[in-house]
XYZ file of N, CA and C in Angstrom:
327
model
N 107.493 69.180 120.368
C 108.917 68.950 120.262
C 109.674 69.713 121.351
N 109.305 70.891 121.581
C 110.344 71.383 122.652
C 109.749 71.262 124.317
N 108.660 70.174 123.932
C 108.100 69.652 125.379
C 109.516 68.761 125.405
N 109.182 67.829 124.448
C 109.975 66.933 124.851
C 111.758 67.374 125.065
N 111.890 67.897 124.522
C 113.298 68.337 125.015
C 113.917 69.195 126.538
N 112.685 69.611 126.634
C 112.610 70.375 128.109
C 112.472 69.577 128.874
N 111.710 68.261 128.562
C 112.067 66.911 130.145
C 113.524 66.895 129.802
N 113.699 66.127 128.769
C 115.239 65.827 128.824
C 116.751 66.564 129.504
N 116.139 67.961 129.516
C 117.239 68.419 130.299
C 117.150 68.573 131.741
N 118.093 68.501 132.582
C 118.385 68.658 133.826
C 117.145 69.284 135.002
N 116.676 69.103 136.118
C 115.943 69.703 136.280
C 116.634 70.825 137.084
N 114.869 71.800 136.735
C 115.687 73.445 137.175
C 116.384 74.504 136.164
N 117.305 73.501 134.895
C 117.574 73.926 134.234
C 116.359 74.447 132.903
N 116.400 75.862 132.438
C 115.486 76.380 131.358
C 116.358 76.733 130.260
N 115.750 76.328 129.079
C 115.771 76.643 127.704
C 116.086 78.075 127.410
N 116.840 78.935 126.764
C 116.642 80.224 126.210
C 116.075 80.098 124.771
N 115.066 80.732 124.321
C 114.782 80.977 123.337
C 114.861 82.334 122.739
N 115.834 82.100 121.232
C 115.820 83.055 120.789
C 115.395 83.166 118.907
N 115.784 84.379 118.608
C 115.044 84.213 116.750
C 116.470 84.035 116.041
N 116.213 84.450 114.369
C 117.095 84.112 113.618
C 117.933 86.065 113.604
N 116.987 87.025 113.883
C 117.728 88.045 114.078
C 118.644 88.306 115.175
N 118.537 88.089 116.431
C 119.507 88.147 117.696
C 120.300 87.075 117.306
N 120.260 86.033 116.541
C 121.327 85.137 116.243
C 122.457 85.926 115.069
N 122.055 86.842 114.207
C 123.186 87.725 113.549
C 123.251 88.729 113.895
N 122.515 89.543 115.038
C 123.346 90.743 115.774
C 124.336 90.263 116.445
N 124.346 88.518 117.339
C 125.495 88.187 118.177
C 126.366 88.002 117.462
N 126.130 87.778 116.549
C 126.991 86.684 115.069
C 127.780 88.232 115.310
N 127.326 89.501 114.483
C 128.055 90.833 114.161
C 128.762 91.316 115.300
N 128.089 90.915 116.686
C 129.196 91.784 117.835
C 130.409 90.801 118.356
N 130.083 89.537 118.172
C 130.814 88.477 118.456
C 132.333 89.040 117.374
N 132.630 89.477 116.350
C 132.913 89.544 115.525
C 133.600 90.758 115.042
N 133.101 91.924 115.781
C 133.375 93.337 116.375
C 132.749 94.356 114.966
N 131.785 93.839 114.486
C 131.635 94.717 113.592
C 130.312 95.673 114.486
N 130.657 96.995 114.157
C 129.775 97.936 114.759
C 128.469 98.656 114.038
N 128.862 98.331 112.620
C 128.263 99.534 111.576
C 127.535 98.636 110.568
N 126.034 98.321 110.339
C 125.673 97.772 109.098
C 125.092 99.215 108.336
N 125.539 98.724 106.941
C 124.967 99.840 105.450
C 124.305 98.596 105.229
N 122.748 99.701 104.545
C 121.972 98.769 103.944
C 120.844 99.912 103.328
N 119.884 98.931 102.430
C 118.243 99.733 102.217
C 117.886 99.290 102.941
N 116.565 99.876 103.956
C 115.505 99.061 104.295
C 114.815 99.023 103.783
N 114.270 97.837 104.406
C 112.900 97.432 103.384
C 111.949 96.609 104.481
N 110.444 95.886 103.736
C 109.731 95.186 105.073
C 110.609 94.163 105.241
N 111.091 93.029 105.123
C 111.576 92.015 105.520
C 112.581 92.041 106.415
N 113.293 93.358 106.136
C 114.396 93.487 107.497
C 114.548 94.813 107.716
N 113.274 95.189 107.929
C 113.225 96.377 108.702
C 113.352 96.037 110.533
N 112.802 95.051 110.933
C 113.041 94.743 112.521
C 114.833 94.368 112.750
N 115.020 93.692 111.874
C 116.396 93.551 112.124
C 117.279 94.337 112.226
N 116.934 95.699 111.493
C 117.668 97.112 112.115
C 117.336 97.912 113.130
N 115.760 97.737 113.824
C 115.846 98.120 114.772
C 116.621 97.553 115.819
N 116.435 96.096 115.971
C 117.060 95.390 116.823
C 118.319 95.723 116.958
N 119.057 95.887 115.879
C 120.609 95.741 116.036
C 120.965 97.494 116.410
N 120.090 98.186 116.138
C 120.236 99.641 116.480
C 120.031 99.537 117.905
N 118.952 98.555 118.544
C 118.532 98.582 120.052
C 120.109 97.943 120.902
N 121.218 97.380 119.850
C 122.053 96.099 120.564
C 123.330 97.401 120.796
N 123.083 98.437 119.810
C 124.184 99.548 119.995
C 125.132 99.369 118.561
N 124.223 98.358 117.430
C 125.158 98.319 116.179
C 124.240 99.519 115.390
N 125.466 100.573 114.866
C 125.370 101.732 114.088
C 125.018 101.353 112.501
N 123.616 101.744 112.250
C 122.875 101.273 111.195
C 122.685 102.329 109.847
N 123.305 102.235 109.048
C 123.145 103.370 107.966
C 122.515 102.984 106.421
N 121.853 104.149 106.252
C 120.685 103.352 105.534
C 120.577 104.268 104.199
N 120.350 103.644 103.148
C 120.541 104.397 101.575
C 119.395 104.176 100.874
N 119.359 104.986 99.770
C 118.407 104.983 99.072
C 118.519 104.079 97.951
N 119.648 104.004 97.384
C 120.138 103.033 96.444
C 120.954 101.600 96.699
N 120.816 100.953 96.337
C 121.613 99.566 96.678
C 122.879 99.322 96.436
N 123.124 100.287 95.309
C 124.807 100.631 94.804
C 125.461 101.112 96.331
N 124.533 102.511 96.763
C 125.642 102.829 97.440
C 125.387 102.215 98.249
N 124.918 101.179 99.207
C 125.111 100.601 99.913
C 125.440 99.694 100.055
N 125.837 99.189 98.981
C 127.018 98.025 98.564
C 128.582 98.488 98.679
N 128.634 99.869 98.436
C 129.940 100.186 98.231
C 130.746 100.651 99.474
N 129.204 101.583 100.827
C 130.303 101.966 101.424
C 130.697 100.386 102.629
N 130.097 99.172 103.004
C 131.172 98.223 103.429
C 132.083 97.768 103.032
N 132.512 98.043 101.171
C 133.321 98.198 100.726
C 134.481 98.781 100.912
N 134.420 100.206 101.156
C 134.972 101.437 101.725
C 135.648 101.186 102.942
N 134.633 101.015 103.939
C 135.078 100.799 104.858
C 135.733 99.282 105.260
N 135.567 98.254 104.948
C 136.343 96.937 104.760
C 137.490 97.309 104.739
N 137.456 98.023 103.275
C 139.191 98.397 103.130
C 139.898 98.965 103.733
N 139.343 100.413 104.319
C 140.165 100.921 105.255
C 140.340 100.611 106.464
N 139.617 99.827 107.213
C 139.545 98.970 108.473
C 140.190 97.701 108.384
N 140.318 97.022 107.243
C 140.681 95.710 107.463
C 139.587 94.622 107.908
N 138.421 95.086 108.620
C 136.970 94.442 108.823
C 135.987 94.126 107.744
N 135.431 92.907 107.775
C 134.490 93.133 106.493
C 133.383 93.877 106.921
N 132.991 94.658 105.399
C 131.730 95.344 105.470
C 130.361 94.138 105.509
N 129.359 95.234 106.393
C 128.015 94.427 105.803
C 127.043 95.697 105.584
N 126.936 94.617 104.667
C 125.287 95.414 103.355
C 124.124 94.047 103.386
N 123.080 94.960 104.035
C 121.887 94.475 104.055
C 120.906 95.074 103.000
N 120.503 94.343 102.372
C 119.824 94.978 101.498
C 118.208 93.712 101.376
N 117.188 94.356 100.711
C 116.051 92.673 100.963
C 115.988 92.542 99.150
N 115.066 91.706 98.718
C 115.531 91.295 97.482
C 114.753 92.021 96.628
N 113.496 92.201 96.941
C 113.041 93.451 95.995
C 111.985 92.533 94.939
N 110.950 93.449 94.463
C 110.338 92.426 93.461
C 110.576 92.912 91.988
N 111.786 93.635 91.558
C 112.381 93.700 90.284
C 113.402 93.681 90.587
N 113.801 92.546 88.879
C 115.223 91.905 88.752
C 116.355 92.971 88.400
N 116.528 94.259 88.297
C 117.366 94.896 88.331
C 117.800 95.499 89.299
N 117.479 95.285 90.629
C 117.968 95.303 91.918
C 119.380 94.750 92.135
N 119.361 93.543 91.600
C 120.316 92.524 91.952
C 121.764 92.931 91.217
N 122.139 93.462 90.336
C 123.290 94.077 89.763
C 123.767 95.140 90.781
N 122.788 96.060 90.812
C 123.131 97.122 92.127
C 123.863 96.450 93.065
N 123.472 95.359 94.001
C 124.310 95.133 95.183
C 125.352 94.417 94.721
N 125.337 94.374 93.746
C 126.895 93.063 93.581
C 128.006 94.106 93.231
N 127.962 95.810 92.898
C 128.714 96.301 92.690
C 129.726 96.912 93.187
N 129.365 96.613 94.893
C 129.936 96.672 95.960
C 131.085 95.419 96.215
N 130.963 94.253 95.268
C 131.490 93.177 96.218
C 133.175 93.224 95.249
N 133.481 93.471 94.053
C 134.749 93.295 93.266
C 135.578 94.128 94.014
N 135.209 95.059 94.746
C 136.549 96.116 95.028
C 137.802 95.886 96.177
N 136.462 94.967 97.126
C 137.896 94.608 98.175
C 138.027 93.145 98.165
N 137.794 92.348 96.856
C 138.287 91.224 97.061
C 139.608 91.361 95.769
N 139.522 92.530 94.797
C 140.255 92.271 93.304
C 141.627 93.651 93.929
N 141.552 93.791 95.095
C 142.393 94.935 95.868
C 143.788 94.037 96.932
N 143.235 92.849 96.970
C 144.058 92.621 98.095
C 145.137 91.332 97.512
């Protein structure tokens, strides 16, 4: 498939290929956010290096609460939305934790 699309374009002209992570570090600088809160974990552990390699300031928690809360925090006082990365975890009481971050700066404004 990307034979065939590489005749189709112009000659001389080349393809950039890129992943689904450099597509949301551009997404985040495009956008001016500087700072992701999150846990790491395996599934997006590269994605914080990367975005640490792009010059986005990566802060990282032990709990999912608080790292739900401080893009919260900071949303509000910036006016920017926060982002919280967090991965999904293989127990279902994970998932309450990050949502406790999300009522404060939408039930505020």
């Amino acid at each position: 498939m990307l034979n065939t699309a590489a005749k189709t374009e112009a000659p001389g002209a080349e393809q950039e290929l890129t992943d689904g992570f450099h597509l949301v570090i551009d997404a985040l600088k495009l956008n001016g956010l500087t700072t992701i809160y999150g846990v790491p974990g395996i599934p997006i552990t590269d994605l914080g290096r990367m975005a640490q390699a792009a010059g986005i300031r990566v802060l990282s928690f032990r709990h999912e609460q608080n790292a739900a809360m401080r893009p919260a925090i900071a949303g509000f006082l910036t006016k920017k939305p926060g982002v919280c990365l967090t991965v999904v975890g293989a127990r279902l009481p994970q998932r309450p934790h990050r949502a406790g971050g999300t009522p404060p700066p939408t039930a505020s404004r």
